[in-house]
Short mmCIF file of C-alpha atoms and ligand atoms in Angstrom, two decimals:
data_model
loop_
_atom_site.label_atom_id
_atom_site.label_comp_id
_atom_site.label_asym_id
_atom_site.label_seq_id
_atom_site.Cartn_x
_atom_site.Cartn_y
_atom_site.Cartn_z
CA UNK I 136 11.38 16.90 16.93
CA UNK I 137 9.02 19.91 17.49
CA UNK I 138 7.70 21.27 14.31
CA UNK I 139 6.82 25.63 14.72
CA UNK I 140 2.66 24.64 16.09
CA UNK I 141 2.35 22.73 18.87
CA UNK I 142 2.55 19.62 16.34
CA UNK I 143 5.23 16.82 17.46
CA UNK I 144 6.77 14.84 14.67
CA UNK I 145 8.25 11.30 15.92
CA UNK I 146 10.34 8.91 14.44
CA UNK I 147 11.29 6.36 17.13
CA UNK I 148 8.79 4.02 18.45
CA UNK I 149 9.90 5.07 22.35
CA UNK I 150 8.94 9.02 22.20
CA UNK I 151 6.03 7.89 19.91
CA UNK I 152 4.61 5.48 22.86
CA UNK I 153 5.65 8.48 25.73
CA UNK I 154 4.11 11.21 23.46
CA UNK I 155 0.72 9.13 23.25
CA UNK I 156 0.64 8.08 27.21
CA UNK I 157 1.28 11.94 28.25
CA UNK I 158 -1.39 12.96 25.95
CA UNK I 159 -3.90 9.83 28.01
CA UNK I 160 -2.41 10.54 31.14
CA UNK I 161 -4.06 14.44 30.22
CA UNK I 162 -7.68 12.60 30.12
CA UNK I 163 -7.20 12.59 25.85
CA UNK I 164 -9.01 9.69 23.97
CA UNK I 165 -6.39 9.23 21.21
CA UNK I 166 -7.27 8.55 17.56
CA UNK I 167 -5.22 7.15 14.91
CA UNK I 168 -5.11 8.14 11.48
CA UNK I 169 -2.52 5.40 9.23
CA UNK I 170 -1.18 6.70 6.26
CA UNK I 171 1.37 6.00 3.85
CA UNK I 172 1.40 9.64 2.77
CA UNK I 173 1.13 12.05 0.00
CA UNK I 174 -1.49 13.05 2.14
CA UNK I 175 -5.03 14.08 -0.12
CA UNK I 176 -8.32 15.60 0.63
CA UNK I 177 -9.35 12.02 1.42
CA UNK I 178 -6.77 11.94 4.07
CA UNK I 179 -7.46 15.39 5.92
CA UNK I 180 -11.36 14.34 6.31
CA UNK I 181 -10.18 11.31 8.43
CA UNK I 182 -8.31 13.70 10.33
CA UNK I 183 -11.11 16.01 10.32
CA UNK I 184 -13.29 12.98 11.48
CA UNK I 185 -10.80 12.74 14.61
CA UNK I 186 -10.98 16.07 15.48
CA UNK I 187 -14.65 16.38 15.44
CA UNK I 188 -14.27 13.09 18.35
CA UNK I 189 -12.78 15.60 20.11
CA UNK I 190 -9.69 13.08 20.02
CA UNK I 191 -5.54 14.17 20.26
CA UNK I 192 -4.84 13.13 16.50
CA UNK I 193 -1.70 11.10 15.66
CA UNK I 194 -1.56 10.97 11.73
CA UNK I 195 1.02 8.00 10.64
CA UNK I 196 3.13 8.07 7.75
CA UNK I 197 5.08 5.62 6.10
CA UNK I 198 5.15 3.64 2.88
CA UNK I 199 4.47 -0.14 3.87
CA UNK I 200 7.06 -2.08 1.74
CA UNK I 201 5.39 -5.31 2.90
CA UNK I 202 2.36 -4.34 1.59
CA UNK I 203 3.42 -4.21 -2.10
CA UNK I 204 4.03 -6.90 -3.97
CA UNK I 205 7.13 -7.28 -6.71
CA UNK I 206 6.92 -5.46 -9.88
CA UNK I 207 4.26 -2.91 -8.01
CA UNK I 208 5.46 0.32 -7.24
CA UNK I 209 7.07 0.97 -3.93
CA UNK I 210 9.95 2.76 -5.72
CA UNK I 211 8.09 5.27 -7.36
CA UNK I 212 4.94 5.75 -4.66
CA UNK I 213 4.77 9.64 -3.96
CA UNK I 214 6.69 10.32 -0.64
CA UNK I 215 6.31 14.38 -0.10
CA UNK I 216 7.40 14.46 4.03
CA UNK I 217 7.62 18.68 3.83
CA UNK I 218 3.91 18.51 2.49
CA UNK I 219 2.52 16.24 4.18
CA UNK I 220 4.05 17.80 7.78
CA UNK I 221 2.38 21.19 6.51
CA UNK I 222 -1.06 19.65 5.89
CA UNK I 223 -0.96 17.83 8.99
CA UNK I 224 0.25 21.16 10.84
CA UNK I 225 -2.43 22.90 9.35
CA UNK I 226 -5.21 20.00 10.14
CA UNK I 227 -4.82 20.22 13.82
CA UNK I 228 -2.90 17.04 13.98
CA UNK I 229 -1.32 16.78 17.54
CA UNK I 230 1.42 14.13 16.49
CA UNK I 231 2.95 12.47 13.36
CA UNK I 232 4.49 9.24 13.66
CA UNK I 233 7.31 8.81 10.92
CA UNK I 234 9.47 5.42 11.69
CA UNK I 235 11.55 4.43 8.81
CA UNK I 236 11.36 0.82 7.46
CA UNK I 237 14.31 -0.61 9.95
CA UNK I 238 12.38 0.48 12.99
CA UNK I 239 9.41 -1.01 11.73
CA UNK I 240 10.68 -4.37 10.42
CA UNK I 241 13.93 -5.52 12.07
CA UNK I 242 15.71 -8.45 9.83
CA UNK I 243 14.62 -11.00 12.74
CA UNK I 244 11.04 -10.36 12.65
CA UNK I 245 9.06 -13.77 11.91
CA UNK I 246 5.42 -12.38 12.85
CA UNK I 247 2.97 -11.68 10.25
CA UNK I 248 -1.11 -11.08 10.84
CA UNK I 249 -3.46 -12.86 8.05
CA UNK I 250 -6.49 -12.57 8.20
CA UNK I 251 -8.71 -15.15 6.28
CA UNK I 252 -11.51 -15.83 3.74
CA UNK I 253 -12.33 -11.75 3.55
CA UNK I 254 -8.83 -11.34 1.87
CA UNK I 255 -9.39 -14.02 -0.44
CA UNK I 256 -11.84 -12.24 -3.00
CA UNK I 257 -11.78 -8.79 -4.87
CA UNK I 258 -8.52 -7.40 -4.84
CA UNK I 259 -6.61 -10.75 -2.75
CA UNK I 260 -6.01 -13.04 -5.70
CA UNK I 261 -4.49 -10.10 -7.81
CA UNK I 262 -2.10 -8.66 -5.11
CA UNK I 263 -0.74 -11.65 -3.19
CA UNK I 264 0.54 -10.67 0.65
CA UNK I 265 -0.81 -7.59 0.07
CA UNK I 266 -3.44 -8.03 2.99
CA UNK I 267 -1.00 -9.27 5.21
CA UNK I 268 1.25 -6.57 5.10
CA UNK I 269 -1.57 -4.52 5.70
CA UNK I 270 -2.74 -6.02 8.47
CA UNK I 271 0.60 -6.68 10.14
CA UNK I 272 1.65 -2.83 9.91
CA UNK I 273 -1.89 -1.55 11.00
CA UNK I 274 -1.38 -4.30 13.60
CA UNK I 275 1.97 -2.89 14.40
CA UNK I 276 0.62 0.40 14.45
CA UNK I 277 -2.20 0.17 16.65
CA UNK I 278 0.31 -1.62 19.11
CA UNK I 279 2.77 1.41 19.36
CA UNK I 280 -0.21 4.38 19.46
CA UNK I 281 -2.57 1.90 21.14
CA UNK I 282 -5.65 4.31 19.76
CA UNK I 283 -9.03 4.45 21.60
CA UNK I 284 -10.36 4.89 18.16
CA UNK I 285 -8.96 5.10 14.27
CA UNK I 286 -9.85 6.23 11.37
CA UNK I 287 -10.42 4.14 7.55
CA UNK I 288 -11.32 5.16 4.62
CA UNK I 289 -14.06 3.49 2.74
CA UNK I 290 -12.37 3.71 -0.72
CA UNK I 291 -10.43 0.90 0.73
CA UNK I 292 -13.67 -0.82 1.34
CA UNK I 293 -11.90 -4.76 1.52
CA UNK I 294 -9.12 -3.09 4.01
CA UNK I 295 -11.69 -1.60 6.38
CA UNK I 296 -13.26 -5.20 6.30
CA UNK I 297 -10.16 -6.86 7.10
CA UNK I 298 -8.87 -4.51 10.02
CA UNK I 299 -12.73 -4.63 11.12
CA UNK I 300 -12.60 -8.49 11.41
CA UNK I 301 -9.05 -8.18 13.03
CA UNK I 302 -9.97 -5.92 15.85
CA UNK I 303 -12.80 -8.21 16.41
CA UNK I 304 -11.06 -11.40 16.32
CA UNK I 305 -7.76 -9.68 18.29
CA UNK I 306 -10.19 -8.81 20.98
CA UNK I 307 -8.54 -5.04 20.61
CA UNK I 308 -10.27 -2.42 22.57
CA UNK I 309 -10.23 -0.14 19.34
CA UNK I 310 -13.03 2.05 17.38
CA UNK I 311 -13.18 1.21 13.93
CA UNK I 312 -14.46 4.26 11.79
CA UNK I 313 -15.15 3.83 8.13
CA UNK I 314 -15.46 7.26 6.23
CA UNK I 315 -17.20 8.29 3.16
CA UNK I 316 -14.83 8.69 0.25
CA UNK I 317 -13.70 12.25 -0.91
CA UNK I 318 -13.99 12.58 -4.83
CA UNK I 319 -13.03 15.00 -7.39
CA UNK I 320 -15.58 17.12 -9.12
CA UNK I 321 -15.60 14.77 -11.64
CA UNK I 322 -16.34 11.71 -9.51
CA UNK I 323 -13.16 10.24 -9.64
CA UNK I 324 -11.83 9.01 -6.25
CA UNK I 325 -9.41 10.50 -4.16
CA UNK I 326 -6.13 8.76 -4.42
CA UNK I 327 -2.28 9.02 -4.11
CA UNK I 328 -1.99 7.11 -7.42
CA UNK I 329 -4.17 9.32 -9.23
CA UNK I 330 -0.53 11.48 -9.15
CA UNK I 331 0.44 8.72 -11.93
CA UNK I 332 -2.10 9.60 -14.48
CA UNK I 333 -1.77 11.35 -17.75
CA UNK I 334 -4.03 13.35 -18.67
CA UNK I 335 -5.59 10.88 -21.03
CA UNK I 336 -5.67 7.87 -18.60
CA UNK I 337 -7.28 10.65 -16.09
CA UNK I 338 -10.16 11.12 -18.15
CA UNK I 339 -10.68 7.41 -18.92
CA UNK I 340 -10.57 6.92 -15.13
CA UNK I 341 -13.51 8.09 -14.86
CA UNK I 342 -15.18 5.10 -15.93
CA UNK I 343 -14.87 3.31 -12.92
CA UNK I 344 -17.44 6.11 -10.98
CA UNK I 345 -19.59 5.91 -14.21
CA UNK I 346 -19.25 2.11 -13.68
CA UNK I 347 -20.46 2.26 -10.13
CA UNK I 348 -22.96 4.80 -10.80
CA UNK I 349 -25.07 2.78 -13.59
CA UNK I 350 -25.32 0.18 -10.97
CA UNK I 351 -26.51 2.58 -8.61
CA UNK I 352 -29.21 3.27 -11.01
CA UNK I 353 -30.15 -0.12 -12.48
CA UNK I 354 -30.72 -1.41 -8.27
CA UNK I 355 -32.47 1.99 -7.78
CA UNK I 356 -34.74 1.05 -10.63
CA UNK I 357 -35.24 -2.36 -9.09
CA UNK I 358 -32.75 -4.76 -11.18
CA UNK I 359 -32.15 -7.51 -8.35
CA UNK I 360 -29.83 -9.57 -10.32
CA UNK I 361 -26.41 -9.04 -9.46
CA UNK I 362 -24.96 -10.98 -12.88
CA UNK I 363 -27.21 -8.23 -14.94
CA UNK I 364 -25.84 -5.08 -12.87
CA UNK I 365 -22.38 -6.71 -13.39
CA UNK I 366 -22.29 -6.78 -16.83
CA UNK I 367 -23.62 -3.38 -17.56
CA UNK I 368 -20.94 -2.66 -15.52
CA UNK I 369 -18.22 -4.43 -17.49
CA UNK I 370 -19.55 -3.08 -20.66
CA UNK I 371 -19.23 0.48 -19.57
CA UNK I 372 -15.34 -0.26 -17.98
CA UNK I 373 -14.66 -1.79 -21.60
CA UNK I 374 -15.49 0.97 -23.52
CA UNK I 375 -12.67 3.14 -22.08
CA UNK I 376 -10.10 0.55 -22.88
CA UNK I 377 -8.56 -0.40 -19.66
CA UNK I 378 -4.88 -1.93 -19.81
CA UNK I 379 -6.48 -4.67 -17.21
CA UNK I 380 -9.49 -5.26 -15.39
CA UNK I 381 -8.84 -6.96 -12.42
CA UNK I 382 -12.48 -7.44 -11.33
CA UNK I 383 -16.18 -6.07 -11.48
CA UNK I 384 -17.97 -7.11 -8.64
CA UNK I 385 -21.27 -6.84 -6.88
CA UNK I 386 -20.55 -8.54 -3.14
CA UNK I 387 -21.97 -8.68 0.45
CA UNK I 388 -20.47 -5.88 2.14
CA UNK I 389 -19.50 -7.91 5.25
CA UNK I 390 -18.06 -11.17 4.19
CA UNK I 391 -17.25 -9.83 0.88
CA UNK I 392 -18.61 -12.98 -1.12
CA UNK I 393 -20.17 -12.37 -4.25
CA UNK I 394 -23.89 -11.73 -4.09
CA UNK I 395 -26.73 -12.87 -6.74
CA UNK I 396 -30.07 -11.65 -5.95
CA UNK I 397 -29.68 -7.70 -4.59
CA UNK I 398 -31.91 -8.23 -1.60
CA UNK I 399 -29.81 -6.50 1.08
CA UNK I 400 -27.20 -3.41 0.65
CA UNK I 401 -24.37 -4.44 -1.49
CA UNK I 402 -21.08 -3.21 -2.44
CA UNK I 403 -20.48 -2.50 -5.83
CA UNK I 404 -16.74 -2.72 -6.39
CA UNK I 405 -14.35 -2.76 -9.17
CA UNK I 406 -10.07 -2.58 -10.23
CA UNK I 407 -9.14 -1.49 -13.26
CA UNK I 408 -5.48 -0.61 -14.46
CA UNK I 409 -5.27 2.14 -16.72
CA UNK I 410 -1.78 2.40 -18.47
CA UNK I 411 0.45 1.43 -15.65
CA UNK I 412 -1.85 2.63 -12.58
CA UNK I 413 -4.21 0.08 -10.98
CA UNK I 414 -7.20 1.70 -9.37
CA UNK I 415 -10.05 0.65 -7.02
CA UNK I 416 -13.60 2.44 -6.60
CA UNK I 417 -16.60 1.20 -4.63
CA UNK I 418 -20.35 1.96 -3.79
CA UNK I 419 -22.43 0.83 -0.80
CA UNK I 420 -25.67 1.03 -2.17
CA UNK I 421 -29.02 -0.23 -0.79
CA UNK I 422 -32.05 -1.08 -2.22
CA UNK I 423 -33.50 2.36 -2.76
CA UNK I 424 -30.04 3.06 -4.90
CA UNK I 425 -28.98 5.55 -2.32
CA UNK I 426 -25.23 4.84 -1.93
CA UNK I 427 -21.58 5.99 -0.94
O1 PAF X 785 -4.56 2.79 3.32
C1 PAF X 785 -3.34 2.97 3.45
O2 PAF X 785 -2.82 4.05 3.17
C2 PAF X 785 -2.47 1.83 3.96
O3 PAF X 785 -2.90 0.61 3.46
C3 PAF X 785 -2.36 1.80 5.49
C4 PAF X 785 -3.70 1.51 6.15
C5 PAF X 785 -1.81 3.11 6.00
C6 PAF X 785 -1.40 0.68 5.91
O4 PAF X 785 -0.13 0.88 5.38
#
């Protein structure tokens, strides 16, 4: 299907794969952009990221089922095609990739991709298989584009990690680029889910920045003790009355394991459900308390 730009909108896996090798045949390096969607401001500066490289943009849409977990919200997550083909058209996108869920998982399939130890802290132990299905679609995915380079975000700090250390371990000749998050104003991270929030539970979202940001400023002012950061972090989380918090956490960046004295750059990361919506925020920061 030809959309009114020069943007092409697949749905098939075949096209997709004949779309991508006319584009490399033309000398283009190709970069990927996986979504599930509801595309945001966080979204359109990965694509912007792509088109700086210079790179024929495929943007992918589709809502992982294998990624969520029962009781979480695959129903209800925001699907908005007509929007999302508009921002895309509008971003310069060369090609979105739409396959519905049969084309993606046929009732045969016995393959899934796990990837070890990195998704067994922060957000693994509260969303079981989630990593997997992650890593098995964007597995999937890079398979069908077969990018030269794609494009993460960093508010999804443990998925970067995890398609970082597949790549590696898959031997796949693929760029991995982590970008900065996109916030609000206010602070609060981009997100589809942030469509969920009332505008009560909006406001007391923004305790997880003002979470992240007194640790910025307790490491900046040379606290080196990750339990103390932690627990000024907690405190501050409390006081907004969260449904659920699923973790506070002050880790090594690259193996994720929890850190104790703050000698290197750490990630400062946190989940917190407020009324039914879970949501995840994360600093790097480094010594000198600068931090993304
Ligand atoms: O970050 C997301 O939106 C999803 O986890 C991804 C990478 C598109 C895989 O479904």
């Amino acid at each position: 299907m030809r959309f009114n730009s020069s943007m092409k909108v697949t749905r098939d896996i075949p096209s997709t794969r004949t779309t991508v090798a006319d584009a490399r045949r033309s000398g283009q390096r190709i970069g990927l952009v996986p979504t599930m969607g509801a595309l945001h401001a966080g979204h359109l500066s990965l694509v912007e990221a792509a088109r700086r490289d210079g790179a024929f943009v495929v943007v992918s849409i589709f809502v992982n089922p294998t990624q969520f977990g029962p009781g979480e919200d695959y129903e209800r997550y925001p699907r908005d095609t007509a929007g999302d083909l508009r921002q895309c058209e509008a971003a310069g996108v060369a090609l979105v990739f739409m396959p519905a869920v049969a084309d993606m998982y046929r009732p045969e399939a016995a393959t899934t991709v796990h990837v070890a130890r990195l998704t067994e802290t922060l957000c693994g132990p509260c969303r079981p298989g989630h990593f997997d299905g992650v890593a098995t679609v964007v597995a999937k995915l890079f398979n069908i584009v077969q990018p030269d380079v794609a494009y993460f975000g960093q508010k999804d700090a443990q998925q970067l990690a995890v398609i970082r250390r597949m790549v590696r371990d898959l031997d796949w000749p693929i760029e991995i680029v982590g970008c900065p998050t996109v916030r609000e104003p206010d602070g609060l991270a981009m997100s589809s889910r942030n469509a969920y929030l009332s505008p009560d539970e909006r406001r007391r979202a923004l305790v997880l920045i003002r979470a992240l940001r007194d640790a910025r400023g307790r490491i900046a002012g040379g606290e080196r003790r990750a339990r103390v950061v932690v627990e000024h972090m907690r405190r501050i989380v409390e006081e907004s009355r969260p449904e659920h918090v699923d973790y506070v956490a002050i880790v090594d960046p690259d193996n994720l394991q929890p850190v104790e004295q703050i000698e290197r750059p750490v990630l400062a990361a946190l989940a917190v459900r407020i009324g039914r919506t879970r949501l995840i925020d994360n600093l790097l920061i480094d010594l000198a308390g600068d931090g993304a």
